[in-house]
Amino acid sequence: MFAAAAVTDWLDGYLARRLNQTSAFGAFLDPVADKLMVAAALIVLVELGRVDAVIAVVIIGREIAVSAMREWMAKIGQSKSVAVNFLGKIKTISQMIAVPLFALQRAESACSVRSASATWLIYLAAILTLVSMFHYLKLALAPRAPGDRRQLDRRGSGP
């Protein structure tokens, strides 16, 4: 089910861009749905003992933090500075492949090629999760021009 949702999500986005049928609501809702889908799958995989809880907390925690940061940056008119980049796409692809591999894993085949691939991919996703989060933080906290009315003071509030 997860794999089908991931494939149809990708196809929906591809067709929307290709046919120029994008919308602000779709651009908002798509990443929210992706994050919810991955978070729910990771929680189930932790419960089944197939993914370490630390990995799930890192990935889910990053998604919440980056979403909050994007909301904040949009509020101050700087949403383009934290737009999705290639690193985030690779992270998402790693997650979308690793999760079904873990889901298909049998308890007795924990040392299989499928299991090893899933483990490497989820660790790659976790590493990319942290790297991309720090990248987004760096962009968000970059100094702005002195005349920029959106310059933040030290408390993080606006003008």
mmCIF file of C-alpha atoms in Angstrom:
data_model
loop_
_atom_site.group_PDB
_atom_site.id
_atom_site.type_symbol
_atom_site.label_atom_id
_atom_site.label_comp_id
_atom_site.label_asym_id
_atom_site.label_seq_id
_atom_site.Cartn_x
_atom_site.Cartn_y
_atom_site.Cartn_z
ATOM 1 C CA MET A 1 0.000 0.000 0.000
ATOM 2 C CA PHE A 2 2.832 2.377 0.868
ATOM 3 C CA ALA A 3 4.598 1.695 -2.442
ATOM 4 C CA ALA A 4 1.391 2.324 -4.396
ATOM 5 C CA ALA A 5 0.835 5.604 -2.525
ATOM 6 C CA ALA A 6 4.438 6.686 -3.188
ATOM 7 C CA VAL A 7 4.220 5.871 -6.905
ATOM 8 C CA THR A 8 0.851 7.577 -7.372
ATOM 9 C CA ASP A 9 2.103 10.593 -5.404
ATOM 10 C CA TRP A 10 5.085 10.891 -7.733
ATOM 11 C CA LEU A 11 2.880 10.390 -10.813
ATOM 12 C CA ASP A 12 0.422 13.024 -9.592
ATOM 13 C CA GLY A 13 3.209 15.564 -9.132
ATOM 14 C CA TYR A 14 4.796 14.709 -12.455
ATOM 15 C CA LEU A 15 1.518 15.055 -14.347
ATOM 16 C CA ALA A 16 0.603 18.270 -12.540
ATOM 17 C CA ARG A 17 3.900 19.862 -13.551
ATOM 18 C CA ARG A 18 3.861 18.412 -17.070
ATOM 19 C CA LEU A 19 0.285 19.523 -17.754
ATOM 20 C CA ASN A 20 0.742 22.827 -15.919
ATOM 21 C CA GLN A 21 -2.023 21.929 -13.477
ATOM 22 C CA THR A 22 -0.271 22.962 -10.265
ATOM 23 C CA SER A 23 -1.982 24.945 -7.548
ATOM 24 C CA ALA A 24 -0.953 26.661 -4.340
ATOM 25 C CA PHE A 25 -3.130 24.235 -2.368
ATOM 26 C CA GLY A 26 -1.535 21.230 -4.086
ATOM 27 C CA ALA A 27 1.947 22.622 -3.459
ATOM 28 C CA PHE A 28 1.031 22.945 0.233
ATOM 29 C CA LEU A 29 -0.783 19.631 0.630
ATOM 30 C CA ASP A 30 1.610 17.344 -1.262
ATOM 31 C CA PRO A 31 4.562 17.652 1.156
ATOM 32 C CA VAL A 32 2.209 17.400 4.146
ATOM 33 C CA ALA A 33 0.784 14.141 2.773
ATOM 34 C CA ASP A 34 4.301 12.830 2.065
ATOM 35 C CA LYS A 35 5.432 13.575 5.600
ATOM 36 C CA LEU A 36 2.342 12.002 7.154
ATOM 37 C CA MET A 37 2.717 8.891 5.017
ATOM 38 C CA VAL A 38 6.410 8.447 5.905
ATOM 39 C CA ALA A 39 5.854 9.209 9.609
ATOM 40 C CA ALA A 40 3.013 6.681 9.878
ATOM 41 C CA ALA A 41 5.059 4.016 8.080
ATOM 42 C CA LEU A 42 8.109 4.645 10.275
ATOM 43 C CA ILE A 43 6.023 4.365 13.453
ATOM 44 C CA VAL A 44 4.618 1.022 12.262
ATOM 45 C CA LEU A 45 8.111 -0.200 11.334
ATOM 46 C CA VAL A 46 9.453 0.797 14.758
ATOM 47 C CA GLU A 47 6.580 -1.118 16.375
ATOM 48 C CA LEU A 48 7.454 -4.182 14.259
ATOM 49 C CA GLY A 49 11.100 -3.857 15.307
ATOM 50 C CA ARG A 50 12.350 -3.280 11.762
ATOM 51 C CA VAL A 51 13.549 0.314 12.160
ATOM 52 C CA ASP A 52 15.384 1.802 15.120
ATOM 53 C CA ALA A 53 13.357 4.358 17.041
ATOM 54 C CA VAL A 54 16.273 6.816 16.841
ATOM 55 C CA ILE A 55 16.111 6.773 13.037
ATOM 56 C CA ALA A 56 12.359 7.397 13.118
ATOM 57 C CA VAL A 57 12.746 10.260 15.610
ATOM 58 C CA VAL A 58 15.507 11.874 13.511
ATOM 59 C CA ILE A 59 13.469 11.677 10.300
ATOM 60 C CA ILE A 60 10.126 12.698 11.808
ATOM 61 C CA GLY A 61 11.709 15.401 13.980
ATOM 62 C CA ARG A 62 13.476 16.914 10.989
ATOM 63 C CA GLU A 63 10.263 16.979 8.980
ATOM 64 C CA ILE A 64 8.493 18.863 11.757
ATOM 65 C CA ALA A 65 11.407 21.276 12.218
ATOM 66 C CA VAL A 66 11.828 22.024 8.517
ATOM 67 C CA SER A 67 8.071 22.426 8.043
ATOM 68 C CA ALA A 68 7.965 24.914 10.908
ATOM 69 C CA MET A 69 10.966 26.756 9.503
ATOM 70 C CA ARG A 70 9.362 26.943 6.048
ATOM 71 C CA GLU A 71 6.193 28.333 7.621
ATOM 72 C CA TRP A 72 8.237 30.950 9.472
ATOM 73 C CA MET A 73 10.210 31.867 6.342
ATOM 74 C CA ALA A 74 6.986 32.219 4.339
ATOM 75 C CA LYS A 75 5.616 34.498 7.046
ATOM 76 C CA ILE A 76 8.592 36.844 6.698
ATOM 77 C CA GLY A 77 8.500 36.687 2.894
ATOM 78 C CA GLN A 78 11.564 34.493 2.455
ATOM 79 C CA SER A 79 9.978 31.167 1.439
ATOM 80 C CA LYS A 80 12.126 30.873 -1.700
ATOM 81 C CA SER A 81 15.261 30.722 0.454
ATOM 82 C CA VAL A 82 14.170 27.337 1.875
ATOM 83 C CA ALA A 83 12.657 25.811 -1.251
ATOM 84 C CA VAL A 84 13.016 22.058 -1.749
ATOM 85 C CA ASN A 85 16.417 21.140 -3.143
ATOM 86 C CA PHE A 86 18.024 18.087 -4.735
ATOM 87 C CA LEU A 87 19.309 16.750 -1.415
ATOM 88 C CA GLY A 88 15.760 16.633 -0.052
ATOM 89 C CA LYS A 89 14.595 14.774 -3.143
ATOM 90 C CA ILE A 90 17.299 12.107 -2.712
ATOM 91 C CA LYS A 91 16.309 11.782 0.957
ATOM 92 C CA THR A 92 12.674 11.279 -0.012
ATOM 93 C CA ILE A 93 13.544 8.705 -2.671
ATOM 94 C CA SER A 94 15.678 6.792 -0.139
ATOM 95 C CA GLN A 95 12.773 6.751 2.314
ATOM 96 C CA MET A 96 10.213 5.780 -0.307
ATOM 97 C CA ILE A 97 12.311 2.776 -1.351
ATOM 98 C CA ALA A 98 13.484 1.727 2.138
ATOM 99 C CA VAL A 99 10.035 1.686 3.756
ATOM 100 C CA PRO A 100 8.495 -0.916 1.400
ATOM 101 C CA LEU A 101 11.667 -3.016 1.621
ATOM 102 C CA PHE A 102 11.327 -3.058 5.411
ATOM 103 C CA ALA A 103 7.609 -3.754 5.155
ATOM 104 C CA LEU A 104 8.247 -6.782 2.926
ATOM 105 C CA GLN A 105 10.936 -8.130 5.221
ATOM 106 C CA ARG A 106 10.170 -11.321 7.100
ATOM 107 C CA ALA A 107 11.391 -11.769 10.657
ATOM 108 C CA GLU A 108 13.446 -14.839 9.714
ATOM 109 C CA SER A 109 15.144 -13.081 6.787
ATOM 110 C CA ALA A 110 16.638 -10.165 8.709
ATOM 111 C CA CYS A 111 20.017 -10.794 7.035
ATOM 112 C CA SER A 112 18.696 -10.867 3.462
ATOM 113 C CA VAL A 113 19.826 -8.600 0.636
ATOM 114 C CA ARG A 114 16.454 -6.834 0.860
ATOM 115 C CA SER A 115 16.988 -6.189 4.562
ATOM 116 C CA ALA A 116 20.548 -4.945 4.041
ATOM 117 C CA SER A 117 19.406 -2.644 1.228
ATOM 118 C CA ALA A 118 16.566 -1.284 3.346
ATOM 119 C CA THR A 119 18.923 -0.678 6.262
ATOM 120 C CA TRP A 120 21.459 1.179 4.112
ATOM 121 C CA LEU A 121 18.743 3.256 2.478
ATOM 122 C CA ILE A 122 17.105 4.244 5.768
ATOM 123 C CA TYR A 123 20.493 5.205 7.247
ATOM 124 C CA LEU A 124 21.225 7.203 4.078
ATOM 125 C CA ALA A 125 17.847 8.892 4.460
ATOM 126 C CA ALA A 126 18.603 9.707 8.114
ATOM 127 C CA ILE A 127 22.007 11.179 7.237
ATOM 128 C CA LEU A 128 20.538 13.196 4.353
ATOM 129 C CA THR A 129 17.763 14.261 6.710
ATOM 130 C CA LEU A 130 20.273 15.849 9.064
ATOM 131 C CA VAL A 131 22.451 17.319 6.306
ATOM 132 C CA SER A 132 19.486 18.873 4.534
ATOM 133 C CA MET A 133 18.071 20.199 7.814
ATOM 134 C CA PHE A 134 21.357 21.982 8.557
ATOM 135 C CA HIS A 135 21.422 23.266 4.969
ATOM 136 C CA TYR A 136 17.920 24.730 5.382
ATOM 137 C CA LEU A 137 18.831 26.207 8.773
ATOM 138 C CA LYS A 138 21.897 27.851 7.256
ATOM 139 C CA LEU A 139 19.758 29.379 4.502
ATOM 140 C CA ALA A 140 17.087 30.506 6.944
ATOM 141 C CA LEU A 141 19.560 32.107 9.336
ATOM 142 C CA ALA A 142 21.688 33.770 6.651
ATOM 143 C CA PRO A 143 22.081 37.485 7.246
ATOM 144 C CA ARG A 144 19.864 39.738 5.200
ATOM 145 C CA ALA A 145 20.745 43.088 3.704
ATOM 146 C CA PRO A 146 20.544 45.959 6.218
ATOM 147 C CA GLY A 147 17.779 47.668 4.231
ATOM 148 C CA ASP A 148 15.694 44.489 4.027
ATOM 149 C CA ARG A 149 12.478 45.232 5.929
ATOM 150 C CA ARG A 150 12.296 41.522 6.811
ATOM 151 C CA GLN A 151 15.529 41.677 8.800
ATOM 152 C CA LEU A 152 15.043 39.863 12.065
ATOM 153 C CA ASP A 153 16.209 41.068 15.413
ATOM 154 C CA ARG A 154 17.949 38.760 17.911
ATOM 155 C CA ARG A 155 14.689 37.601 19.477
ATOM 156 C CA GLY A 156 13.503 36.266 16.113
ATOM 157 C CA SER A 157 10.697 38.758 15.726
ATOM 158 C CA GLY A 158 10.132 40.872 12.676
ATOM 159 C CA PRO A 159 10.266 44.632 12.158
#
